Coordinates of C-alpha atoms and ligand atoms in Angstrom, one line a residue:
Chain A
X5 CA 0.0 0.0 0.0
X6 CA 1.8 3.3 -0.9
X7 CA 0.7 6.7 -0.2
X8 CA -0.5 7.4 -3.4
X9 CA -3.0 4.5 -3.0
X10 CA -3.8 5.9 0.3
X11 CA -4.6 9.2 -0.6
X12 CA -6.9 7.7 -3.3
X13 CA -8.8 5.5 -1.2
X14 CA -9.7 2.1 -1.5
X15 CA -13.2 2.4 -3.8
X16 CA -15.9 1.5 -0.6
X17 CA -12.9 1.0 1.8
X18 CA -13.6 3.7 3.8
X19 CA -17.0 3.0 4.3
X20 CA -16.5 -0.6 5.3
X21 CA -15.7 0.7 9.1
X22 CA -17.9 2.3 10.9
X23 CA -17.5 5.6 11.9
X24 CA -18.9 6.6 15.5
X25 CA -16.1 4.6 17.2
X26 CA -15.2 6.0 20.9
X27 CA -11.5 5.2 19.6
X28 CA -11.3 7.7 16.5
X29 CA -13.1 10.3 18.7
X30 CA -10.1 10.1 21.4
X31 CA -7.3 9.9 18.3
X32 CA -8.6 13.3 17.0
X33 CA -8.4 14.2 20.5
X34 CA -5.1 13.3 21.4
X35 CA -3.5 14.9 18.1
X36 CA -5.3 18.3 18.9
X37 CA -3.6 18.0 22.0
X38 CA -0.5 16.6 20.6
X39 CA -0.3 19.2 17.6
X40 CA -1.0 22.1 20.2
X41 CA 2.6 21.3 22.1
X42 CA 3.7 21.2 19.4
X43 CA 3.1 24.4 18.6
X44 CA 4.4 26.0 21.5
X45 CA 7.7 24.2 21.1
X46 CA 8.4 25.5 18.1
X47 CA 7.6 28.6 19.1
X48 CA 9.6 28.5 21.7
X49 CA 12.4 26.8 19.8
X50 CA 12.5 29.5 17.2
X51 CA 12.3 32.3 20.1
X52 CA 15.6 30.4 21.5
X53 CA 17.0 30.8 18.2
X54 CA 16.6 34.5 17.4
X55 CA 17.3 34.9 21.1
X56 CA 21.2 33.6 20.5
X57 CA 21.0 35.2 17.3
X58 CA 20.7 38.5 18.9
X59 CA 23.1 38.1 21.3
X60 CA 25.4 37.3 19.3
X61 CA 25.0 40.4 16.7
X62 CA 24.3 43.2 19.4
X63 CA 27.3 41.7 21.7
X64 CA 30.4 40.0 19.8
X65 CA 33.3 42.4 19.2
X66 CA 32.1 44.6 22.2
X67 CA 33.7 45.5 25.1
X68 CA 32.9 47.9 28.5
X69 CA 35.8 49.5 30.6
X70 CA 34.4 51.5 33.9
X71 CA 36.7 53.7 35.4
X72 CA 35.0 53.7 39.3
X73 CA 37.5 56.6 40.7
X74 CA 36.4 59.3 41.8
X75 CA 36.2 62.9 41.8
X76 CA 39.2 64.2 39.4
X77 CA 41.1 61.0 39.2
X78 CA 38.4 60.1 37.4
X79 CA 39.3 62.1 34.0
X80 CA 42.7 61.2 34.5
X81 CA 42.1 57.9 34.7
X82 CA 39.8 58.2 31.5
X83 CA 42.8 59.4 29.9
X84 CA 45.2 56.7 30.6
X85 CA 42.6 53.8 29.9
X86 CA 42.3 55.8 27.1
X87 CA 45.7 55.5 25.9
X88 CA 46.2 52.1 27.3
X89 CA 43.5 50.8 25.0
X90 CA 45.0 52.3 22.3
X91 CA 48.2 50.8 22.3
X92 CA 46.6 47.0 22.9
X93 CA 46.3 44.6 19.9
X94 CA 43.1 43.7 18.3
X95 CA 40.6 47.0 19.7
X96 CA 39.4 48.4 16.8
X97 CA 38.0 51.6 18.3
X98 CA 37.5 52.7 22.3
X99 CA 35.3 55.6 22.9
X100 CA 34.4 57.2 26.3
X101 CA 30.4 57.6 26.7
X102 CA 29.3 60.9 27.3
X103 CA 27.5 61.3 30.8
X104 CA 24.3 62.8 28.7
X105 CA 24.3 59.8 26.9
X106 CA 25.2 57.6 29.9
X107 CA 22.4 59.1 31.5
X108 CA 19.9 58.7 28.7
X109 CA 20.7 54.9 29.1
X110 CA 19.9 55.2 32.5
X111 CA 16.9 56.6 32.7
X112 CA 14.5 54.1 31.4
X113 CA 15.6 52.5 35.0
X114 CA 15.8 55.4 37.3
X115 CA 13.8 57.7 36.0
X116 CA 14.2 61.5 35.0
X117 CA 14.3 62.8 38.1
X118 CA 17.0 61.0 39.3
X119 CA 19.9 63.4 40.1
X120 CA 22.4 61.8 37.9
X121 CA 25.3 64.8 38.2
X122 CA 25.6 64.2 42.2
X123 CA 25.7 60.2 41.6
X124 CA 28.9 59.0 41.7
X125 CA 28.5 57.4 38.1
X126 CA 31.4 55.5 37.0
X127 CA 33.3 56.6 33.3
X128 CA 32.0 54.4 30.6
X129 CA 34.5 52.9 27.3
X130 CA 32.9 51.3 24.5
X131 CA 35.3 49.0 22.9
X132 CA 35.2 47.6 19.4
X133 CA 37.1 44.4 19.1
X134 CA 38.7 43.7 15.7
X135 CA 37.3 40.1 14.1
X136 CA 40.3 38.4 16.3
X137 CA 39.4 39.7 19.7
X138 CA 41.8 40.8 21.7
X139 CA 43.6 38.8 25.0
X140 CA 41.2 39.9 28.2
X141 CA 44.0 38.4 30.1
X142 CA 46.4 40.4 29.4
X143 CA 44.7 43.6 29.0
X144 CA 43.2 43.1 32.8
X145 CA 46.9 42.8 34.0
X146 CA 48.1 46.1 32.4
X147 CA 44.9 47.4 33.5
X148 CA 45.3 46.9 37.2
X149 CA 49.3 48.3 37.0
X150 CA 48.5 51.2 35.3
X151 CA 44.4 52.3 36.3
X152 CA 44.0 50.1 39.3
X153 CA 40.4 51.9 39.2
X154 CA 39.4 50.2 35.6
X155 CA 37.1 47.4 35.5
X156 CA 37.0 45.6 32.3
X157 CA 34.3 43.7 31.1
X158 CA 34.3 41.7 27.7
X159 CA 30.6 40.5 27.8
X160 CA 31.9 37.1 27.2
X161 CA 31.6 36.5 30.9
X162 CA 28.4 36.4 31.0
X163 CA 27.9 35.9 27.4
X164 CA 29.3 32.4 27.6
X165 CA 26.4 30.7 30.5
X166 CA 23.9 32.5 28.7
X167 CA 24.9 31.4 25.2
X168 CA 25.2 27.6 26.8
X169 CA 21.7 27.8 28.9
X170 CA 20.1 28.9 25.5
X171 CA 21.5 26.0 23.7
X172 CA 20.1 23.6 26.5
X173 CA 17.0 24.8 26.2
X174 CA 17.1 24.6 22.6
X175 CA 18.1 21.2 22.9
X176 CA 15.6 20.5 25.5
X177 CA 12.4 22.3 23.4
X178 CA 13.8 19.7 20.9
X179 CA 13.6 16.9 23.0
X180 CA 10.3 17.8 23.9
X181 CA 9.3 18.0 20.5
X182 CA 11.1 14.3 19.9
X183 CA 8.6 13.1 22.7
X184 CA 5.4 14.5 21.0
X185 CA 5.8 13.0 18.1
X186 CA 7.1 9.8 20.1
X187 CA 3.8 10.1 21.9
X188 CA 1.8 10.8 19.0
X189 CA 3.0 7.4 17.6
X190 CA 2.5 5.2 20.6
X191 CA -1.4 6.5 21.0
X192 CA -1.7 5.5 17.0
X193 CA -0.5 2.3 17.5
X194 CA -2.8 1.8 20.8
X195 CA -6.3 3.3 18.1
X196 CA -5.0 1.1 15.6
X197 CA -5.1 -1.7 18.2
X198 CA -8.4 -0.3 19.9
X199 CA -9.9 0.2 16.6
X200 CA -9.1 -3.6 15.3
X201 CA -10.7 -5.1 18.3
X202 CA -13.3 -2.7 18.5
X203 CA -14.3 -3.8 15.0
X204 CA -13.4 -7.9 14.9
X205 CA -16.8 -8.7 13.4
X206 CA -15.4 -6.1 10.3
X207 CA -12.6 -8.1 10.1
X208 CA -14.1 -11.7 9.9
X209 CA -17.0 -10.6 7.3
X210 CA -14.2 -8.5 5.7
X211 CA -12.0 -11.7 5.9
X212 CA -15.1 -13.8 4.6
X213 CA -15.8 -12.4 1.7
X214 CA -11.4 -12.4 0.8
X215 CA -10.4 -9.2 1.3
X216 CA -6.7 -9.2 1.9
X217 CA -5.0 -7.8 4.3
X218 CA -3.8 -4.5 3.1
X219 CA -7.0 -3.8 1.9
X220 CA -8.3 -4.6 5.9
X221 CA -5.5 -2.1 7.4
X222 CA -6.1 0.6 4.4
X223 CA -10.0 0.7 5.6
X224 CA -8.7 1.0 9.5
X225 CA -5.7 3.3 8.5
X226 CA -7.4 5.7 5.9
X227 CA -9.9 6.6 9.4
X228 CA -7.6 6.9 12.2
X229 CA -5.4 9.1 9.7
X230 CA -8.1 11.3 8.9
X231 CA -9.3 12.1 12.0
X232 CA -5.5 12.5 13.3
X233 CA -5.1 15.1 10.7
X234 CA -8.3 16.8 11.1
X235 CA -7.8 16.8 15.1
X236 CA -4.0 18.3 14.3
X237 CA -5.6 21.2 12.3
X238 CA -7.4 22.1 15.3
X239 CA -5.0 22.0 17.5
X240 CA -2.5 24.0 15.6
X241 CA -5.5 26.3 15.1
X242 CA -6.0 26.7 18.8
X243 CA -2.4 26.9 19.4
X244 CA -1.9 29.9 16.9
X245 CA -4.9 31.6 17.9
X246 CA -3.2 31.8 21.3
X247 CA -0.1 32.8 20.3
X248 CA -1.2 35.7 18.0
X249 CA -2.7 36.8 20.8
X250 CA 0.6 37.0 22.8
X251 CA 2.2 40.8 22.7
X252 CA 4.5 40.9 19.6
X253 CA 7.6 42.7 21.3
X254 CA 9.0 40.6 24.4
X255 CA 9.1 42.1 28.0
X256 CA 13.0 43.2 29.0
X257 CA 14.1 43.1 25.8
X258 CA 13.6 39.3 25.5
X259 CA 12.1 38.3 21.6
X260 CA 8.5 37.9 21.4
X261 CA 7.2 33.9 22.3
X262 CA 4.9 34.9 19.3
X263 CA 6.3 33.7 15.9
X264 CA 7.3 36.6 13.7
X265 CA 6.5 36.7 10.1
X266 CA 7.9 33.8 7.9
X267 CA 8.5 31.9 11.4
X268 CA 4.7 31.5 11.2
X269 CA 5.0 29.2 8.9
X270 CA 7.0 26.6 10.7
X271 CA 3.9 25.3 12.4
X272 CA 2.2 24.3 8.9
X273 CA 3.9 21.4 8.8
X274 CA 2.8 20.1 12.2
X275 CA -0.7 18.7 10.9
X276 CA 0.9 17.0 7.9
X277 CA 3.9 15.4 10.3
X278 CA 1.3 14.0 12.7
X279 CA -0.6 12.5 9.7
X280 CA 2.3 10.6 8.6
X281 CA 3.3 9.8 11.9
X282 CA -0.4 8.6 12.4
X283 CA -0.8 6.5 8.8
X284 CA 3.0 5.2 9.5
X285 CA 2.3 3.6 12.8
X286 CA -1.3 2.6 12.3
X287 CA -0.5 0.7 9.4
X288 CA 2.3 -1.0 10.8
X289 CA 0.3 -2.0 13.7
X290 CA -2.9 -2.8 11.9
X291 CA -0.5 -5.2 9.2
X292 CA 1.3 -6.6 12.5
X293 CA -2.6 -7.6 14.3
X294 CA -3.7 -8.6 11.3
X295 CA -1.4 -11.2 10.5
X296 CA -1.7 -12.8 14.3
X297 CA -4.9 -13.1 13.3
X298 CA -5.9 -16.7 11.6
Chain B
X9 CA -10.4 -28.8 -4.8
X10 CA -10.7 -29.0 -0.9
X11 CA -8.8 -31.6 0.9
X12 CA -8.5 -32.5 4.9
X13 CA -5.5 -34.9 5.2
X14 CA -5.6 -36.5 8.6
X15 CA -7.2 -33.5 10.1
X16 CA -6.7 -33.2 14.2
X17 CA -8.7 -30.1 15.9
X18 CA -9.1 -29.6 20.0
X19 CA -9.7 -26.8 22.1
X20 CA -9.4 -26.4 25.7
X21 CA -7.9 -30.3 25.3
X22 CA -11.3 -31.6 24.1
X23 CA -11.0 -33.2 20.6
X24 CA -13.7 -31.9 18.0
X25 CA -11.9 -33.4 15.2
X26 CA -9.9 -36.3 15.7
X27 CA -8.1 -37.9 12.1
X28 CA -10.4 -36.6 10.1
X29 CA -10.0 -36.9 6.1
X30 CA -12.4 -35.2 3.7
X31 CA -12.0 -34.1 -0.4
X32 CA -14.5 -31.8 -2.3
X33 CA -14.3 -32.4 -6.0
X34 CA -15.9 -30.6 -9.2
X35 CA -19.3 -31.8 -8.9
X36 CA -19.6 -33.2 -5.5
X37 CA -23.1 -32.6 -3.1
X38 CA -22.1 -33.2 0.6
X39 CA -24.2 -33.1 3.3
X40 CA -23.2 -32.3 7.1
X41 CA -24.9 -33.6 9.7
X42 CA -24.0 -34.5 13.4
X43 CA -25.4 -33.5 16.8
X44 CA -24.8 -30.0 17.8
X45 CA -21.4 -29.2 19.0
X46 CA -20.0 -32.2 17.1
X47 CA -17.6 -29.9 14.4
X48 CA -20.0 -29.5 12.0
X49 CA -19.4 -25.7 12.0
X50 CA -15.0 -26.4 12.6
X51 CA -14.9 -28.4 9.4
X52 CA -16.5 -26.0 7.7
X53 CA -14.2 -23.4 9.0
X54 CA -11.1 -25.4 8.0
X55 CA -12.0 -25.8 4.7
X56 CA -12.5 -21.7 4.3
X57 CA -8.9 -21.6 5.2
X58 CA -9.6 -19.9 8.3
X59 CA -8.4 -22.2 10.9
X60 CA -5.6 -24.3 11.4
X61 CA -5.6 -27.7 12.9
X62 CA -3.3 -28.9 15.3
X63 CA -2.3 -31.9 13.4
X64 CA -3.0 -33.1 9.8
X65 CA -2.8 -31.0 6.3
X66 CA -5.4 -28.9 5.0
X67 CA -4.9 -27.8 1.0
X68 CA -6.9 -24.7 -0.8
X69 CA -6.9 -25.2 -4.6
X70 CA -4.3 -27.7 -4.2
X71 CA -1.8 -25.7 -1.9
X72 CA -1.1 -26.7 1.4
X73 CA -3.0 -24.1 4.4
X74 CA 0.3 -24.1 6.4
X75 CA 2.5 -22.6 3.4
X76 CA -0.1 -20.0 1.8
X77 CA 0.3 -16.2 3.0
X78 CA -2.7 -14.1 4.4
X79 CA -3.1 -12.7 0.3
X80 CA -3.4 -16.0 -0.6
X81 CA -5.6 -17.1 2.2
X82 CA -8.0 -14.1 1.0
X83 CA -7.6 -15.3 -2.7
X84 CA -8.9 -18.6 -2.2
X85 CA -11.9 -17.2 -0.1
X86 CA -12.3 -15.4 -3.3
X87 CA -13.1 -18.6 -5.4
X88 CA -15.4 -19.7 -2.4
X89 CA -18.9 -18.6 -1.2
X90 CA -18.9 -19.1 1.9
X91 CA -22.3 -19.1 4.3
X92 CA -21.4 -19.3 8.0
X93 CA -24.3 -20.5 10.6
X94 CA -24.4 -17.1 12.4
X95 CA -24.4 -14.8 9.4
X96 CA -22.4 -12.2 9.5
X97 CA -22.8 -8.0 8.4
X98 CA -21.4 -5.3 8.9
X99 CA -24.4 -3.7 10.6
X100 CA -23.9 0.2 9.5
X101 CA -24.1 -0.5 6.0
X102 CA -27.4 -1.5 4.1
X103 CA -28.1 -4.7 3.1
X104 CA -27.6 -4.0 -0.6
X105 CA -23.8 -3.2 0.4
X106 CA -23.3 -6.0 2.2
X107 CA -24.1 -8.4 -0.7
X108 CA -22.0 -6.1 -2.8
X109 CA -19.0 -6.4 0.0
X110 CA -17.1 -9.9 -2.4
X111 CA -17.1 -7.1 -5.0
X112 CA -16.0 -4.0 -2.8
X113 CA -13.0 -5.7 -1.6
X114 CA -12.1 -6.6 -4.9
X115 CA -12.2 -3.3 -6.7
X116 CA -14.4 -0.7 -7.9
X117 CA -18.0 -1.5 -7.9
X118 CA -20.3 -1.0 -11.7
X119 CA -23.4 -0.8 -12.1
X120 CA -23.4 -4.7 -13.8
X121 CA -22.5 -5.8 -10.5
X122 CA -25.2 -3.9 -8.5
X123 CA -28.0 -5.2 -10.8
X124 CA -26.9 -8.6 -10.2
X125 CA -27.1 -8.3 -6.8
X126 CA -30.6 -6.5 -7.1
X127 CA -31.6 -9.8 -9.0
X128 CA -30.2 -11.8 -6.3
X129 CA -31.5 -10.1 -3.8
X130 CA -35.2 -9.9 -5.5
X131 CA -34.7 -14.1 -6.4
X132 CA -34.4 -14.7 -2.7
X133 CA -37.6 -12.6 -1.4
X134 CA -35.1 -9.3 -0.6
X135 CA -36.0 -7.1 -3.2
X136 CA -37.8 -4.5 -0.5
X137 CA -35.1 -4.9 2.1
X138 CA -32.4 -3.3 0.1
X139 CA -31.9 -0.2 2.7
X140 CA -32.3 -1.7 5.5
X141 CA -29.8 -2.7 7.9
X142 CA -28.8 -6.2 8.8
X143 CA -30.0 -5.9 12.2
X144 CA -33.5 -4.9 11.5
X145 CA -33.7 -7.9 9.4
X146 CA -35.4 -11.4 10.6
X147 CA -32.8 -14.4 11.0
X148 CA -34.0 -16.1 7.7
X149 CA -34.4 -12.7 5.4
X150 CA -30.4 -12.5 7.1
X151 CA -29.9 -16.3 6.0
X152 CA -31.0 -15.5 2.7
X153 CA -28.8 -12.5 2.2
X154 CA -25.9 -14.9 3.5
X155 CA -26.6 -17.1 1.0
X156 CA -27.0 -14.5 -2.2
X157 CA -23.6 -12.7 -1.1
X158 CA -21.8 -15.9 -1.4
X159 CA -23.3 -17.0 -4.8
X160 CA -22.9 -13.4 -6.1
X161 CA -19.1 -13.4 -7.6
X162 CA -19.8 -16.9 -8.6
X163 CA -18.1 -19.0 -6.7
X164 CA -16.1 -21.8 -7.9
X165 CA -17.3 -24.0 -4.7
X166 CA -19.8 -23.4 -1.6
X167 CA -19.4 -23.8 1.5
X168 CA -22.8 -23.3 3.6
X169 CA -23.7 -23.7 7.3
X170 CA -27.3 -24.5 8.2
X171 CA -27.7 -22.0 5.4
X172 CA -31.8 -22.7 6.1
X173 CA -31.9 -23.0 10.1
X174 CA -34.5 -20.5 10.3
X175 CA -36.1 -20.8 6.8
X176 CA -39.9 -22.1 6.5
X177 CA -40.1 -25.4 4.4
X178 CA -41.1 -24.1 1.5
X179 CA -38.0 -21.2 1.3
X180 CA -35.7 -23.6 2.4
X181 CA -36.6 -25.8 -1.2
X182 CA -36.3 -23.0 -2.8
X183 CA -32.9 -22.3 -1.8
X184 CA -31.7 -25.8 -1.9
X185 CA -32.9 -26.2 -5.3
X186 CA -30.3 -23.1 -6.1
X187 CA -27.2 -25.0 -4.9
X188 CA -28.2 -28.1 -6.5
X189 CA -28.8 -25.8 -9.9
X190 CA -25.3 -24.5 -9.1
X191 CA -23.9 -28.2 -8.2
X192 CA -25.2 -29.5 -12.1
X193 CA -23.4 -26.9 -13.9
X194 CA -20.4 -28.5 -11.8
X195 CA -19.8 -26.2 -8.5
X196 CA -19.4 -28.3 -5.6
X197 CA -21.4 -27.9 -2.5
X198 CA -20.8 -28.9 1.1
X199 CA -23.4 -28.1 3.3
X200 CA -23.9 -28.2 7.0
X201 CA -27.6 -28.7 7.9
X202 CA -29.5 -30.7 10.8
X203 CA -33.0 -30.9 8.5
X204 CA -33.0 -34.8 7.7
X205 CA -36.2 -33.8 6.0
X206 CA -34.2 -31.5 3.5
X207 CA -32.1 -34.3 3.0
X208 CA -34.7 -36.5 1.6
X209 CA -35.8 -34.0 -0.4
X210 CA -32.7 -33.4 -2.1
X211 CA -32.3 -37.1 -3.0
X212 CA -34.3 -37.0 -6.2
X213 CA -32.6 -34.4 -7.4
X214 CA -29.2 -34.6 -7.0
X215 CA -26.5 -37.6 -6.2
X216 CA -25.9 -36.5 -2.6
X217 CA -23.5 -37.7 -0.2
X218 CA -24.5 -37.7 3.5
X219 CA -21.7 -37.0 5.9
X220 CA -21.8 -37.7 9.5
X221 CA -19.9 -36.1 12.2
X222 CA -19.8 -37.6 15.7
X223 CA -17.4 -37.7 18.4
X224 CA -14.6 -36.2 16.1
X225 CA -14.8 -39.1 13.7
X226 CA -16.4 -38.3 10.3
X227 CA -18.2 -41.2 8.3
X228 CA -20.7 -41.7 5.3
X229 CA -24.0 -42.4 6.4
X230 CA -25.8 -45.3 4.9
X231 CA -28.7 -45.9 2.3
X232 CA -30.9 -45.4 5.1
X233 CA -31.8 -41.7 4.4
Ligands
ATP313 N1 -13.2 -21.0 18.9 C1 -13.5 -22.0 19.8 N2 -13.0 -22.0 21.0 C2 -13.4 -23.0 21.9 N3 -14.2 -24.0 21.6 C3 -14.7 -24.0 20.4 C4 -14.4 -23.0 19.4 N4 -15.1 -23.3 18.3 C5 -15.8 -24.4 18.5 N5 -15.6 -24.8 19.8 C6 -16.1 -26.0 20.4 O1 -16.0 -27.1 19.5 C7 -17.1 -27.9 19.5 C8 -17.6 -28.0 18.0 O2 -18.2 -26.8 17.7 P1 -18.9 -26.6 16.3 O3 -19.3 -25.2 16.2 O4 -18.0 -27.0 15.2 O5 -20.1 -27.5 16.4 P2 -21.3 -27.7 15.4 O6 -21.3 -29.1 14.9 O7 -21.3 -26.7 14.3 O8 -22.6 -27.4 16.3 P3 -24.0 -26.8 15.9 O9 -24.7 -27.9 15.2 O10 -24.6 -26.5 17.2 O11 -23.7 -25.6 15.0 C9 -18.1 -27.3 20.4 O12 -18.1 -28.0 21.6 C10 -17.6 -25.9 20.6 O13 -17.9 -25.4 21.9
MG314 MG1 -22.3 -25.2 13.8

C-alpha cells in the first residue's frame, strides 16, 4: 500500500468501518492535543533561536571598561585607559560615553528625576574588538598596574552561561518535540489496536468475503489518519490563535514567544507530520494484528 | 479442490476433530450432519482456510493451508462462497452493500454488478429490504442475504452452514434447489444442515453424499436416508 493509494482511497474502503467509534473520537483528541505542544515548542524553539542570534550580533566584538575613581582622578584615569586601550592589539576603536548619553541609558531604569550629576557614576568605554578579539587576560593585567580603578568587562563573561543555557533549552524544546511525536506514535498504535478489536466482526465478514489484508489495514488506516489530521488542524489552530494573541515585542528586551512573520509558517507542517506519523504507525500495527490473526 | 488430510482439531484439550479426512471435487453434493457441537461448523471453517488444525494437512486449490500467505488465504476465499451458521454483516451498511461487500474488496463496484445483486436479492424474497440494515432484518431474510452474497461473484465452490436453520419449508426448497442448480453446472457444494427432512428432499434431485460427524470421527451415512 503506498501513499498514493492511500490518498486515493480504497473504492468503498472507507465506508467498510464504521464511523462513530469512541477510539477515533479520542485519536482526534489526542493529536489536537499533541499538535498544540507542538506548537508551542516551536515557538519557543525558534524564540531560542533568534534569542542567541541577537546576542550574538548586538554583543560580539564589544567590550565595557568602567573607570569607578572618583572625583578628578576620574578624567585622569579616563585618559590613561584611554591610551592604554589604544596601544593594545586587536581594539578596533575605544570611545568614552558621554555622561548625557550615559544618562539617557539610565533613565528608562531610574527615571528622569533621578539626580544623575551628584551620583557618583562610573566613566563608561565602548570597545570595538577587531574580528580576532583581543587577550582579556592580558589587557586586565596592564589594566590593574597602570588604572587600578578600571574594570573591564568583555561580555563574554556572562555571554558564555547564557549562550550555553540557551543552547540547553534549545536542545531541551527539541527533545520535547522528539517526545510528542514519540507520543503521537505510541497513542496511533494503541487506536489502531483499539480500533481492530473494536471492529473484529469487520474483520471476519471482511475476511469472509477475501479481502486481503492490506486492503483490511487501508480501511482501519485511511480513518484513524483522517481524523489524526483533522484533530491536528485544530489543535495547531487553537495553538496559533493563542499565540497571535501574545504581545508581539518581548518584556525586557527578550524576543517575542509569538512567531514573527515567515516563522509563522514553521507550524504548517505540524498537521501533515502528525498525519504521517499517524498512517506510518497505524499501518504497521494494523499489518502486524492482522497477520496474528488466523 | 478442498482436501483435509488426517485433520486433528481440539480446544481447551477436548478433541472436535480427531483424524479426520475429507475431499471436495468438481461436482460433489455433501451433506453435514451431526449433533450440535459435534464440528460440523469447525470443518467447515477449516475448509474456508480460516483455521488451522493442530495436526494433519489442510490444502486450498491444491496448496497446502500451512505454506499460503494471508493474500493467498484471501484469494482462495475469493473462489469460495462461503455461508457461516451465524451470518455475518457489517451492521452500519445497508443490506444491498453488504451483498456487494465480495465485490467491494475486490475493486471498484459498476453498475453490472449492483444489478446482479438487485436480481439476487429480489430471487431470494429481498428485493424490498435493500436499505435496511442487517440488524432490522429477521434471522432467515439475514440467511438469505448470507446465501445471495456468497453466490454473487460466482463462486467456484460453496461452502454453507445450516444455510436454512431458520427458513420455512417451502423457502428452504427453494434455496436448496439453487445450490443443487449451481452443483449441475459443476460447482461443488458442502453443506452443514440438521433438516433430515431437506435431505430427503434433495435425493431426487441430485447424487448426494451424507456425511456424519460424531465424536470427532467423520463417516458416510448409509442408504438409510
Ligand atoms: N473457537 C472456539 N473455542 C473454543 N471452543 C470452540 C471453538 N469453536 C468451537 N468450539 C467447540 O468445538 C465444538 C464443536 O463446535 P462446532 O461449532 O464445530 O459444532 P457444530 O457441529 O457446528 O454445532 P452446531 O450444530 O450447534 O452448530 C463445540 O463444543 C464448541 O464449543
Ligand atoms: Mg455449527
Amino acid at each position: 500500500m503506498s501513499l498514493a493509494d492511500f490518498l486515493r482511497g480504497a473504492p468503498g474502503a472507507g465506508r467498510v468501518v464504521p464511523s462513530a467509534g469512541l477510539t477515533t473520537r479520542l485519536v482526534a483528541f489526542g493529536t489536537a492535543a499533541m499538535a498544540f505542544l507542538a506548537v508551542f515548542a516551536i515557538a519557543l524553539a525558534v524564540m531560542l533561536i533568534r534569542l542567541g542570534d541577537s546576542w550574538q550580533v548586538d554583543l560580539a566584538g564589544t567590550a565595557t571598561l568602567r573607570i569607578t575613581s572618583a572625583g578628578e582622578a576620574r578624567e585622569a584615569d579616563t585618559e590613561t585607559a584611554m591610551e592604554v586601550l589604544r596601544t593594545t592589539p586587536g581594539i578596533e576603536t575605544a570611545r568614552v560615553v558621554p555622561p548625557l548619553e550615559q544618562q539617557a541609558l539610565l533613565e528608562p531604569w531610574f527615571g528622569k528625576d533621578m539626580p544623575f550629576d551628584t551620583l557618583p557614576l562610573p566613566r563608561l568605554i565602548e570597545i570595538e574588538t577587531t574580528p580576532e578579539g583581543f587577550d582579556a587576560r592580558a589587557l586586565g593585567l596592564r589594566l590593574a598596574g597602570e588604572v587600578p580603578a578600571a574594570r573591564l568587562d568583555d561580555h563574554d563573561r556572562w555571554r558564555a552561561p547564557l549562550a550555553r543555557a540557551q543552547a540547553r533549552m534549545t536542545g531541551l524544546t527539541l527533545a520535547a518535540l522528539a517526545l510528542i511525536a514519540g507520543t503521537l506514535a505510541a497513542v496511533k498504535a494503541l487506536a489502531a489496536r483499539a480500533a481492530l478489536a473494536e471492529n473484529a466482526q469487520v474483520i471476519d465478514v471482511l475476511r469472509l468475503v477475501g479481502a486481503r489484508d492490506t486492503w483490511i489495514a487501508r480501511a482501519f488506516v485511511r480513518r484513524i489518519t483522517l481524523q489524526a489530521a483533522a484533530g491536528a488542524v485544530l489543535g495547531v489552530a487553537a495553538a496559533a490563535a493563542l499565540l497571535a494573541l501574545i504581545p508581539g515585542t518581548g518584556a525586557a528586551g527578550l524576543p517575542a514567544l509569538r512567531p514573527q512573520g515567515l516563522a509563522w509558517a514553521m507550524v504548517l507542517p505540524v498537521p501533515v507530520l502528525a498525519a504521517a506519523v499517524a498512517w506510518f504507525t497505524t499501518r504497521r500495527s494494523a499489518l502486524r494484528l492482522l497477520k496474528g490473526r488466523p | 479442490m478442498i482436501d483435509l488430510s488426517q485433520v486433528t482439531v481440539g480446544f481447551g484439550g477436548r478433541m472436535v476433530l480427531a483424524d479426520v479426512t475429507f475431499s471436495l471435487q468438481p461436482g460433489d453434493f455433501f451433506f453435514l450432519t451431526g449433533p450440535s457441537g459435534a464440528g460440523k461448523t469447525t470443518l467447515l471453517r477449516l475448509c474456508a482456510g480460516a483455521m488451522t488444525p493442530a495436526e494433519g494437512e489442510v490444502r486450498l486449490f491444491g496448496r497446502p493451508l500451512s505454506e499460503m500467505t494471508s493474500d493467498a488465504r484471501a484469494g482462495a476465499r475469493r473462489r469460495m462462497g462461503i455461508v457461516y451458521q451465524d451470518t455475518q454483516f457489517l451492521d452500519h451498511l445497508p443490506l444491498e452493500e453488504n451483498i456487494l461487500l465480495p465485490f467491494t474488496v475486490r475493486g471498484p463496484v459498476d453498475a453490472e454488478m449492483r444489478a446482479q445483486a438487485q436480481d439476487l436479492m429480489t430471487w431470494v424474497g429481498l428485493g424490498g429490504h435493500r436499505a435496511a440494515l442487517p440488524p432490522t432484518l429477521s434471522g432467515g431474510e439475514r440467511q438469505r442475504a448470507a446465501l445471495a452474497r456468497a453466490l454473487l461473484p460466482a463462486p467456484e465452490l460453496v461452502l454453507a452452514d445450516e444455510p436454512t436453520g431458520n427458513l420455512d419449508w417451502e423457502m428452504s426448497l427453494k434455496l436448496l434447489t439453487l445450490l443443487i442448480e449451481l452443483n449441475r453446472l459443476g460447482t461443488p457444494v458442502l453443506m452443514a444442515t440438521h433438516d433430515l427432512a431437506l435431505i430427503r428432499a434433495a435425493k431426487p434431485m441430485v447424487n448426494a453424499r451424507v456425511l456424519r460427524l460424531k465424536d470427532g470421527k467423520l463417516t458416510q451415512a448409509g442408504a438409510a436416508l
